[in-house]
mmCIF file of C-alpha atoms in Angstrom:
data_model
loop_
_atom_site.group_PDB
_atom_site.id
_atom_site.type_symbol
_atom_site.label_atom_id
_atom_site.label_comp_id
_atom_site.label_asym_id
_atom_site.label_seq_id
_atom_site.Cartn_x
_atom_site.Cartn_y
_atom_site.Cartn_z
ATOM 1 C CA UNK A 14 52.768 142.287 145.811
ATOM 2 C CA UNK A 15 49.019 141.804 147.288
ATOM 3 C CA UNK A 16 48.494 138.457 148.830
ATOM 4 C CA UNK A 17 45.321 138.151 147.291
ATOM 5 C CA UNK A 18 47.298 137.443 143.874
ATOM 6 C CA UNK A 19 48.557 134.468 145.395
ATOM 7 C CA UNK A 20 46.505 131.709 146.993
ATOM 8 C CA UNK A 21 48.358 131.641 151.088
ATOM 9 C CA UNK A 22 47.878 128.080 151.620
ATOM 10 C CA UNK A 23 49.826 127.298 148.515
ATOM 11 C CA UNK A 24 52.269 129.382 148.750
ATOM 12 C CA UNK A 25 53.640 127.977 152.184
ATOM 13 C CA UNK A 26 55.145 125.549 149.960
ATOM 14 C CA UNK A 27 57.621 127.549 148.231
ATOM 15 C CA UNK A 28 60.510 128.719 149.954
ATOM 16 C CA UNK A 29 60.682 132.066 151.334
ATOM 17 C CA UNK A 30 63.836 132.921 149.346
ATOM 18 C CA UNK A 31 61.692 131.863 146.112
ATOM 19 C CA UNK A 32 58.570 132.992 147.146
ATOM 20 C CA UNK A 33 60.989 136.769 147.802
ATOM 21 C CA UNK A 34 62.102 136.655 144.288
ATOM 22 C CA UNK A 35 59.086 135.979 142.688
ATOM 23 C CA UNK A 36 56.650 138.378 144.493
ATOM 24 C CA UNK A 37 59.604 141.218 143.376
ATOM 25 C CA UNK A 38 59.628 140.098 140.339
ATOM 26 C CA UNK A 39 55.963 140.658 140.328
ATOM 27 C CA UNK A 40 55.699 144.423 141.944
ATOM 28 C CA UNK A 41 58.121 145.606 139.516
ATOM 29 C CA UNK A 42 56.555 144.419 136.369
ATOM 30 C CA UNK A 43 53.528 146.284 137.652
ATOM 31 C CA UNK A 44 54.772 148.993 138.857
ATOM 32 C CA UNK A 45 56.854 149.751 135.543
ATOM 33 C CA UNK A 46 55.017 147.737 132.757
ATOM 34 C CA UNK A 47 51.391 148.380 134.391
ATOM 35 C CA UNK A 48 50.618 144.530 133.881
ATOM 36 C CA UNK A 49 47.041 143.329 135.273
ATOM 37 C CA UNK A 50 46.468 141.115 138.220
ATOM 38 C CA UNK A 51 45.064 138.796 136.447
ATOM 39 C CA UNK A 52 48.681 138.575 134.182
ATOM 40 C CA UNK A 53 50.282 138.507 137.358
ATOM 41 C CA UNK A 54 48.404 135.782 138.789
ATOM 42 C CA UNK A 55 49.272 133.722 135.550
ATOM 43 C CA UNK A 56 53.071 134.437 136.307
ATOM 44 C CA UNK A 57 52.552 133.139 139.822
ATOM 45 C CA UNK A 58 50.919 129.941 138.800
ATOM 46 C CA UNK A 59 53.937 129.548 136.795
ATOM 47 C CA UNK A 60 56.735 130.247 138.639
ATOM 48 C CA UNK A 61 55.119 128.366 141.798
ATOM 49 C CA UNK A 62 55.303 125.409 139.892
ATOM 50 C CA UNK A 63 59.053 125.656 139.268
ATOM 51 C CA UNK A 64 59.940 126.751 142.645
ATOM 52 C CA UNK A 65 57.464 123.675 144.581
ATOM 53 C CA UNK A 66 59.453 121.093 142.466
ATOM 54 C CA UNK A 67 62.907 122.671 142.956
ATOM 55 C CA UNK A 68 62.015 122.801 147.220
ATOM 56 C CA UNK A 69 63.967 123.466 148.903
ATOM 57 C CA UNK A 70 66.136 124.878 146.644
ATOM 58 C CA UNK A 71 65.902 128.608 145.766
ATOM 59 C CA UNK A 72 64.596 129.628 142.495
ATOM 60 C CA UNK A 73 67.242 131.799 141.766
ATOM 61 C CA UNK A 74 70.059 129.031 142.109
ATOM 62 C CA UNK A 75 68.474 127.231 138.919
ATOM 63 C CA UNK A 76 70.894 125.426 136.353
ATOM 64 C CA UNK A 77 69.538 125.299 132.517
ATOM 65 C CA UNK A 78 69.817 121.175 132.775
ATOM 66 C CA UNK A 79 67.392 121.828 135.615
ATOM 67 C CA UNK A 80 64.788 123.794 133.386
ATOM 68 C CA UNK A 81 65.253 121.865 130.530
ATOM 69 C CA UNK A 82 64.241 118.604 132.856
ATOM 70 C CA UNK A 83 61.204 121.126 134.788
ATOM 71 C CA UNK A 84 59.845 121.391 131.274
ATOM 72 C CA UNK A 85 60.055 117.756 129.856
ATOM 73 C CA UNK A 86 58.481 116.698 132.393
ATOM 74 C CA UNK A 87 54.887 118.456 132.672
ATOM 75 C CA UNK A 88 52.321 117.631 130.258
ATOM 76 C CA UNK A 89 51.223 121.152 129.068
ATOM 77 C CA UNK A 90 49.528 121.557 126.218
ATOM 78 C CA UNK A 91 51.825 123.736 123.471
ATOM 79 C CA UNK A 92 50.151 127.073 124.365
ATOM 80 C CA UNK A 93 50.875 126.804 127.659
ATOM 81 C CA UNK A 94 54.338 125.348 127.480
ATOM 82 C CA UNK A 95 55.220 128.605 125.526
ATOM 83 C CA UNK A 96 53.417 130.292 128.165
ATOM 84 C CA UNK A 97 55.817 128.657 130.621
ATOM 85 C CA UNK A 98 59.214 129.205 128.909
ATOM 86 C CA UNK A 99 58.046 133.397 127.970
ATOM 87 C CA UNK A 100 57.275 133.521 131.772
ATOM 88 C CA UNK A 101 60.735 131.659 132.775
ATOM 89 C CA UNK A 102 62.863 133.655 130.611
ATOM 90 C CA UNK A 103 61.155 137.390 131.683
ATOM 91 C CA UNK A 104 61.915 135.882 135.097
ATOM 92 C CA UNK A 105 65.727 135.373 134.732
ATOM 93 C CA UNK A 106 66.333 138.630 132.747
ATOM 94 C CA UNK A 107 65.158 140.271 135.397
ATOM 95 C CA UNK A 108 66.954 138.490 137.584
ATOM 96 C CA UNK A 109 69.986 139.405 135.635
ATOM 97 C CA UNK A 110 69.289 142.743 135.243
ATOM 98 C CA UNK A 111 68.607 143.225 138.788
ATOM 99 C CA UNK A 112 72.266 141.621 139.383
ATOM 100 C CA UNK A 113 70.445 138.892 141.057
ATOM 101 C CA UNK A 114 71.951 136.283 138.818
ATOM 102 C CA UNK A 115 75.202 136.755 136.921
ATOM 103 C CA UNK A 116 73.847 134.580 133.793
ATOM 104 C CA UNK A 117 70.451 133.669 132.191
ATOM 105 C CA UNK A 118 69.584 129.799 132.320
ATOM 106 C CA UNK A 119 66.672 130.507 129.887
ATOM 107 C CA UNK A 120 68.931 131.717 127.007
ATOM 108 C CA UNK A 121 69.168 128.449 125.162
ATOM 109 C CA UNK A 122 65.506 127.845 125.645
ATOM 110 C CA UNK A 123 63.247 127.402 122.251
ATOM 111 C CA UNK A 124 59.926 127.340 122.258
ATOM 112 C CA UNK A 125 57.252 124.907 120.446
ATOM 113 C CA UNK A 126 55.849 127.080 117.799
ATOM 114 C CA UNK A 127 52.222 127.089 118.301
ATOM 115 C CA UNK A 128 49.449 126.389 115.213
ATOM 116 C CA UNK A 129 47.928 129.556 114.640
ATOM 117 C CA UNK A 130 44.000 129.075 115.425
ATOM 118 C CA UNK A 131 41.257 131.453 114.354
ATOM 119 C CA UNK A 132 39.113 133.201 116.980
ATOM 120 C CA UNK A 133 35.232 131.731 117.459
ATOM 121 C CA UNK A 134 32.984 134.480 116.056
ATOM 122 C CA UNK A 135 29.196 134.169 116.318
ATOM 123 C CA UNK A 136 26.740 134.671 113.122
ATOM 124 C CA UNK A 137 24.648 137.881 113.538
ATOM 125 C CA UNK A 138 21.923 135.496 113.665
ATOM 126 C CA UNK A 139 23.284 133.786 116.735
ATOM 127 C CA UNK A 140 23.938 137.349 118.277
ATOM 128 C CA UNK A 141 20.174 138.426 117.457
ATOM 129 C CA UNK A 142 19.241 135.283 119.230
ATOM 130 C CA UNK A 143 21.059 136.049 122.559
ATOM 131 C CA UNK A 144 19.999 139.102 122.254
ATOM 132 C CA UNK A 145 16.424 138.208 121.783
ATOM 133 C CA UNK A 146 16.082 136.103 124.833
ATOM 134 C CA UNK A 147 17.667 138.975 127.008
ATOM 135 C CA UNK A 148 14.929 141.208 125.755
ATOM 136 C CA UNK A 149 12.650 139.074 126.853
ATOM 137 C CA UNK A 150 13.918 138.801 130.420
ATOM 138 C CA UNK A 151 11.965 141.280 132.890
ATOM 139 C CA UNK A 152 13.338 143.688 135.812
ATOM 140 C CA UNK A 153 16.718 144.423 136.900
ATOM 141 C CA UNK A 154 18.331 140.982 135.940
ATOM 142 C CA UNK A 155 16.887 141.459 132.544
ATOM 143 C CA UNK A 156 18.366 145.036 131.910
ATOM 144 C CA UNK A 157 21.462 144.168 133.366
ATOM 145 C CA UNK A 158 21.770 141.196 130.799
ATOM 146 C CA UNK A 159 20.650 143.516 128.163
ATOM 147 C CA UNK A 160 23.565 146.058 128.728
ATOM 148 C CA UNK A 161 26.315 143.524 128.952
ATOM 149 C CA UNK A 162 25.560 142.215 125.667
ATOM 150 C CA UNK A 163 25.093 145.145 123.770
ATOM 151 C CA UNK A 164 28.300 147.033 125.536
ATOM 152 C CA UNK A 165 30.400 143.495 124.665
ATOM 153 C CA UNK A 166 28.805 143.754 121.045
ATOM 154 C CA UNK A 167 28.821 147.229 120.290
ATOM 155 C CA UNK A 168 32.337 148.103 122.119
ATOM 156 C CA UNK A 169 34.365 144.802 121.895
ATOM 157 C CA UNK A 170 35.413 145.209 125.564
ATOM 158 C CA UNK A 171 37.710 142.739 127.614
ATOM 159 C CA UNK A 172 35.444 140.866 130.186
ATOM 160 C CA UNK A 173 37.652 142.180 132.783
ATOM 161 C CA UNK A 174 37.479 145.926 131.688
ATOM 162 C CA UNK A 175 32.869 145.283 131.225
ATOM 163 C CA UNK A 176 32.585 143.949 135.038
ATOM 164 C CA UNK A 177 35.103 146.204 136.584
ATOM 165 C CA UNK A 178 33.368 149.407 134.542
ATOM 166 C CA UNK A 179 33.302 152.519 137.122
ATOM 167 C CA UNK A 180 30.349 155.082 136.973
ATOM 168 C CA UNK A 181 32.661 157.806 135.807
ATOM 169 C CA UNK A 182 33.431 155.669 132.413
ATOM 170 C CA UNK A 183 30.347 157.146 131.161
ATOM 171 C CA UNK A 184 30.559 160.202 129.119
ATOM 172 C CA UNK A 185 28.191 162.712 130.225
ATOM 173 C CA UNK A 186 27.794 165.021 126.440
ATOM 174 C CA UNK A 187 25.963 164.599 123.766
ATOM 175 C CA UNK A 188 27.722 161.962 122.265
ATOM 176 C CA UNK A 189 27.924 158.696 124.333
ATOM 177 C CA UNK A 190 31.089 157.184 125.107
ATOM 178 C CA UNK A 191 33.247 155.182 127.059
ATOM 179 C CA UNK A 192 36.572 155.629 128.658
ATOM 180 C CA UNK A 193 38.340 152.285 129.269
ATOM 181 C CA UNK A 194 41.666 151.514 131.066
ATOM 182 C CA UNK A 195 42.819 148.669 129.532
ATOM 183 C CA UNK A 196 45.869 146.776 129.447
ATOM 184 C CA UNK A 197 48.991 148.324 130.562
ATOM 185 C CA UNK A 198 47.199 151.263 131.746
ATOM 186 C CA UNK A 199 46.211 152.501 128.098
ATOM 187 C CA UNK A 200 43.234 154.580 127.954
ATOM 188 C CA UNK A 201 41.299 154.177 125.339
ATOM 189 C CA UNK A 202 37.349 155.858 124.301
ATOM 190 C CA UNK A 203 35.075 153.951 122.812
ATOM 191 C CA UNK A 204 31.970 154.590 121.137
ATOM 192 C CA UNK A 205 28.176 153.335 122.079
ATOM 193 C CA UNK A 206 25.514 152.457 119.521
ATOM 194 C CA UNK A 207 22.265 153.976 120.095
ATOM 195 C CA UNK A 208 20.503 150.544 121.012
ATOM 196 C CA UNK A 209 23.750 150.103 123.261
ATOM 197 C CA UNK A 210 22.774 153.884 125.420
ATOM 198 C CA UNK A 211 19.122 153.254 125.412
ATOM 199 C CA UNK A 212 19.973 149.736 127.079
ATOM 200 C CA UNK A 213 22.665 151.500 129.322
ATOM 201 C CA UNK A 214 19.505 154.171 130.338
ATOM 202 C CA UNK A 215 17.501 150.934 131.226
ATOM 203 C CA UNK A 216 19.810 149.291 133.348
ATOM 204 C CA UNK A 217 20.596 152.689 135.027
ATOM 205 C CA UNK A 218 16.988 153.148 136.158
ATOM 206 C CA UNK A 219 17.156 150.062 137.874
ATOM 207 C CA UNK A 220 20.583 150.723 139.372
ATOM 208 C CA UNK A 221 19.441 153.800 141.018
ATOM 209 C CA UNK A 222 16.707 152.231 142.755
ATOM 210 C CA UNK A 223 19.021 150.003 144.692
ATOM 211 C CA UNK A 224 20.164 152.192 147.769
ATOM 212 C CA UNK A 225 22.636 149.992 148.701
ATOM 213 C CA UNK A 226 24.132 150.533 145.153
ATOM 214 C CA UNK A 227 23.983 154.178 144.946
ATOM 215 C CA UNK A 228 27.331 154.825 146.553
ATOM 216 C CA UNK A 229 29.033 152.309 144.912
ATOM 217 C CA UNK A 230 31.388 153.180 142.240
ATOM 218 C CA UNK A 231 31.099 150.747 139.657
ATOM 219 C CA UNK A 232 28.469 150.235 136.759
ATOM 220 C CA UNK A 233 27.831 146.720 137.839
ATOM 221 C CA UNK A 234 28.087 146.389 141.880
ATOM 222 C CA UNK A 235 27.911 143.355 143.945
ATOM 223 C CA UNK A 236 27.462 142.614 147.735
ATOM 224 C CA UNK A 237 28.940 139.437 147.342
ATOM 225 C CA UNK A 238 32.357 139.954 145.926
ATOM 226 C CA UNK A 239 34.897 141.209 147.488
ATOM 227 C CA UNK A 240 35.983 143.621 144.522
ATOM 228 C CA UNK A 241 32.886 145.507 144.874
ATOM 229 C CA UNK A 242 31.940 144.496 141.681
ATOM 230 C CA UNK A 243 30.421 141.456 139.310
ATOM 231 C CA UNK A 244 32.936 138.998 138.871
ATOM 232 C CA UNK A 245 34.093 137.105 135.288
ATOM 233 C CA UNK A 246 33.087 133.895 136.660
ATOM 234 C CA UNK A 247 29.374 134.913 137.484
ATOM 235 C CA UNK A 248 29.424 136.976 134.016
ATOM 236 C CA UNK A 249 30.358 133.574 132.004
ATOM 237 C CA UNK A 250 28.114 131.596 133.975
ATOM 238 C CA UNK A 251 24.642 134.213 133.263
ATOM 239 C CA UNK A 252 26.111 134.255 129.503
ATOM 240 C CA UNK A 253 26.240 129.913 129.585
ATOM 241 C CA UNK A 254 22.829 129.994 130.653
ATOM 242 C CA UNK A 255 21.284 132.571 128.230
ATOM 243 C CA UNK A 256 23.103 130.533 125.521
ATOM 244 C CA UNK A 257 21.166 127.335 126.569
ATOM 245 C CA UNK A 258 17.696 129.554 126.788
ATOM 246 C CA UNK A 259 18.679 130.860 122.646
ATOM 247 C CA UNK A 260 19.721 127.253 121.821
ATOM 248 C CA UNK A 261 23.069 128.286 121.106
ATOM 249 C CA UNK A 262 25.710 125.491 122.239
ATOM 250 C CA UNK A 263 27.055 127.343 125.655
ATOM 251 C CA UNK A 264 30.661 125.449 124.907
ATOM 252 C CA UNK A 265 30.927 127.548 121.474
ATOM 253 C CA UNK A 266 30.306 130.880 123.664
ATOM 254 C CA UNK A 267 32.404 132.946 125.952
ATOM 255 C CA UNK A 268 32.694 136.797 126.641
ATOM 256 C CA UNK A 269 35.576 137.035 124.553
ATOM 257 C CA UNK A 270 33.589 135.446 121.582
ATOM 258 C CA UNK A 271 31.644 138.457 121.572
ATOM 259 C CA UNK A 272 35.028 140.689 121.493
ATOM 260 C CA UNK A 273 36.038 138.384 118.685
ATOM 261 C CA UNK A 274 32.735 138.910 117.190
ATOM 262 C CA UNK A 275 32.492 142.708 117.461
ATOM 263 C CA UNK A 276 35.984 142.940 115.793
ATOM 264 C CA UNK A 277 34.817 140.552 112.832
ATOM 265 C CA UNK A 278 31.678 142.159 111.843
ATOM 266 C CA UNK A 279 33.032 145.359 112.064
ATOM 267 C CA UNK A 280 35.702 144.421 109.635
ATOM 268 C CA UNK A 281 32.831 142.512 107.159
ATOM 269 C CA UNK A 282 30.805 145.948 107.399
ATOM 270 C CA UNK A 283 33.864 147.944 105.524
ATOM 271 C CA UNK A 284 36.077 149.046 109.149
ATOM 272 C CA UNK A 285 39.724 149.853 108.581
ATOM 273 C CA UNK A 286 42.105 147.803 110.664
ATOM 274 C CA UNK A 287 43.823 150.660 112.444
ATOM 275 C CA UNK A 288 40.079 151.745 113.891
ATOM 276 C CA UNK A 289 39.501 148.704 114.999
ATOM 277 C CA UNK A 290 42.787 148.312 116.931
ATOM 278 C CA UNK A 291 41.813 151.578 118.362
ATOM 279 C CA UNK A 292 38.776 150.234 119.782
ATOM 280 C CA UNK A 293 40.070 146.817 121.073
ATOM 281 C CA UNK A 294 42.822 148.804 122.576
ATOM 282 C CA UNK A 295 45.509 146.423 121.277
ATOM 283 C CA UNK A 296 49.125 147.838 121.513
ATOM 284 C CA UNK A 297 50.366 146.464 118.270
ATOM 285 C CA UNK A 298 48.332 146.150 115.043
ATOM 286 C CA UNK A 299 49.555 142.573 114.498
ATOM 287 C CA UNK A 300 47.345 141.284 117.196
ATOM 288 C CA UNK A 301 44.153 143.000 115.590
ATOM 289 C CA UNK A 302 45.359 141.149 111.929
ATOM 290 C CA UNK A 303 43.952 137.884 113.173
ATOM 291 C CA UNK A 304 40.424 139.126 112.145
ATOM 292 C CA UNK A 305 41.193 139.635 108.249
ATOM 293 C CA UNK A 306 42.042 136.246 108.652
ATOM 294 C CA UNK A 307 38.810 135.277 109.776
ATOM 295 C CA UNK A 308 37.097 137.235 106.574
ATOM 296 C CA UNK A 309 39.765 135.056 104.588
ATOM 297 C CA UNK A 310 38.815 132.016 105.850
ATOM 298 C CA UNK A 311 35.283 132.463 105.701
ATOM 299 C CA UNK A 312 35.062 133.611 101.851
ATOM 300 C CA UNK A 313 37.463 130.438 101.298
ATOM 301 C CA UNK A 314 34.676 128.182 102.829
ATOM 302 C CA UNK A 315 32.573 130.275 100.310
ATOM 303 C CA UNK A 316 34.197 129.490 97.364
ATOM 304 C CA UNK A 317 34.752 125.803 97.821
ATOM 305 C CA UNK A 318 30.906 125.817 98.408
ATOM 306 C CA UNK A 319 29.317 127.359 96.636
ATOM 307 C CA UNK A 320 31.638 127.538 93.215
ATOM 308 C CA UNK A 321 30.190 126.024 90.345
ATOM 309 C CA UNK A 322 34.105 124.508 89.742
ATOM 310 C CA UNK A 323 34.368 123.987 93.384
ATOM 311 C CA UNK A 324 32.934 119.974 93.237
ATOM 312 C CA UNK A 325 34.399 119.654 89.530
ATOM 313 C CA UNK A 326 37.669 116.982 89.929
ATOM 314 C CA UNK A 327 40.812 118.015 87.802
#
């Protein structure tokens, strides 16, 4: 695996037998499950933590009375404890399977069962509104803030798939499109609203007058990072600060709250479920359910509103 997935000065830490087993652990899941970096990373973080506290022993020599104490002892929250005990136990099957192992210490692990919370979703009021004030900002900066909100809007895009967007993603027919590599390598086309390509036409004027950007071969380039283009972290922090310029709390507002929102008006405007997985690119249709939910909720907070019964006591 890449040593930029794993932060070097940490990693001295861990022994090199661990640190072995992990980093193949790693390289196969993406080489044969396509997994991102940034999944990888999160598996890292993880197993770090259990090989640093079982130094200088070697992660693969693990008893279950060992895990079981590793995981009473940290103080994660319940999301990611499960997080945790999925990434242990993909850990020691492979380990198994590779013949690394000749038993599973994660097999009698349970995990916490986590409340099932409903995604944030903006009004179309409060998307008008961030939309407004980009509108309003001039030159390149402005453009550029346009077209990231109405691509996240209008195409329900991860963060990581918008920033890391190459040229050739654009469709160059009639109709406008977008071809996205998501997770696991799935491609997946999506399609752009009209306000969406006029905004992408804007921003594109501008890009073209940057020579420095002209070779580059991303949608949104930058000189500073090292990826070539605009990072998630400067993304989140331009979106915090347009919140706080459309009064909008910037604590209530994150790029995947405009996925989330995408998905949930789509459904409210009369969408069928298996489009809309298309378009989010989720693998199973389960994970795209969450959003009826959502419409369930909020004609539930309707009723016991607004009913004439709804205030009436039995």
């Amino acid at each position: 695996m890449k040593n930029h997935a794993r932060p070097k000065a940490i990693s001295k830490a861990i022994p090199a037998a661990s640190l072995r087993s992990i980093e193949h652990f790693l390289e196969a899941l993406v080489a044969e499950r396509g997994v991102s970096m940034n999944t990888c990373a999160a598996y890292f973080s993880d197993l770090r933590a259990l090989a640093v506290w079982l130094a200088p022993q070697d992660i693969l020599g693990v008893k279950a009375d060992d895990l079981h104490t590793f995981l009473a002892m940290r103080e994660d929250s319940p999301r990611s404890h499960s997080r945790m005990r999925s990434t242990l136990r993909g850990f020691y099957s492979f380990a198994l399977a590779e013949r690394l192992r000749s038993d599973n210490p994660t097999e009698r692990l349970a995990s916490p069962k986590i409340p099932r919370s409903l995604p944030k979703v903006l009004s179309l009021e409060q998307v008008t509104a961030l939309l407004d004030c980009a509108y309003q900002m001039e030159g390149a900066p402005g453009a550029r803030m346009v077209v990231f909100l109405e691509i996240l809007y209008s195409t329900g895009l991860r963060i990581s798939e918008l920033v890391s967007l190459p040229m050739s993603a654009i469709s160059q027919g009639k109709d406008p499109w977008l071809t996205i590599t998501g997770k696991g390598g799935r491609t997946r086309m999506v399609p752009l609203a009209p306000s969406c390509t006029q905004a992408l036409k804007t921003y594109l004027a501008y890009r073209s007058t940057e020579t420095q950007d002209i070779e580059n071969p991303f949608l949104f380039p930058s000189r500073a990072a090292r990826q070539g283009h605009l990072t998630r972290q400067h993304f989140a922090q331009m979106l915090k600060n347009l919140c706080l310029r459309a009064a909008i709390d910037p604590q209530q507002v994150s790029p995947h709250t405009l996925r989330h929102t995408f998905a949930t008006h789509l459904l409210e405007g009369g969408a069928d479920l298996r489009s809309v997985q298309m378009m989010l690119g989720h693998a199973d249709i389960a994970t795209t359910q969450i959003y009826t939910h959502v419409q369930q909720a909020d004609m539930m907070s309707l009723v016991q509103t607004h009913h004439p019964l709804a205030h009436k006591q039995k």
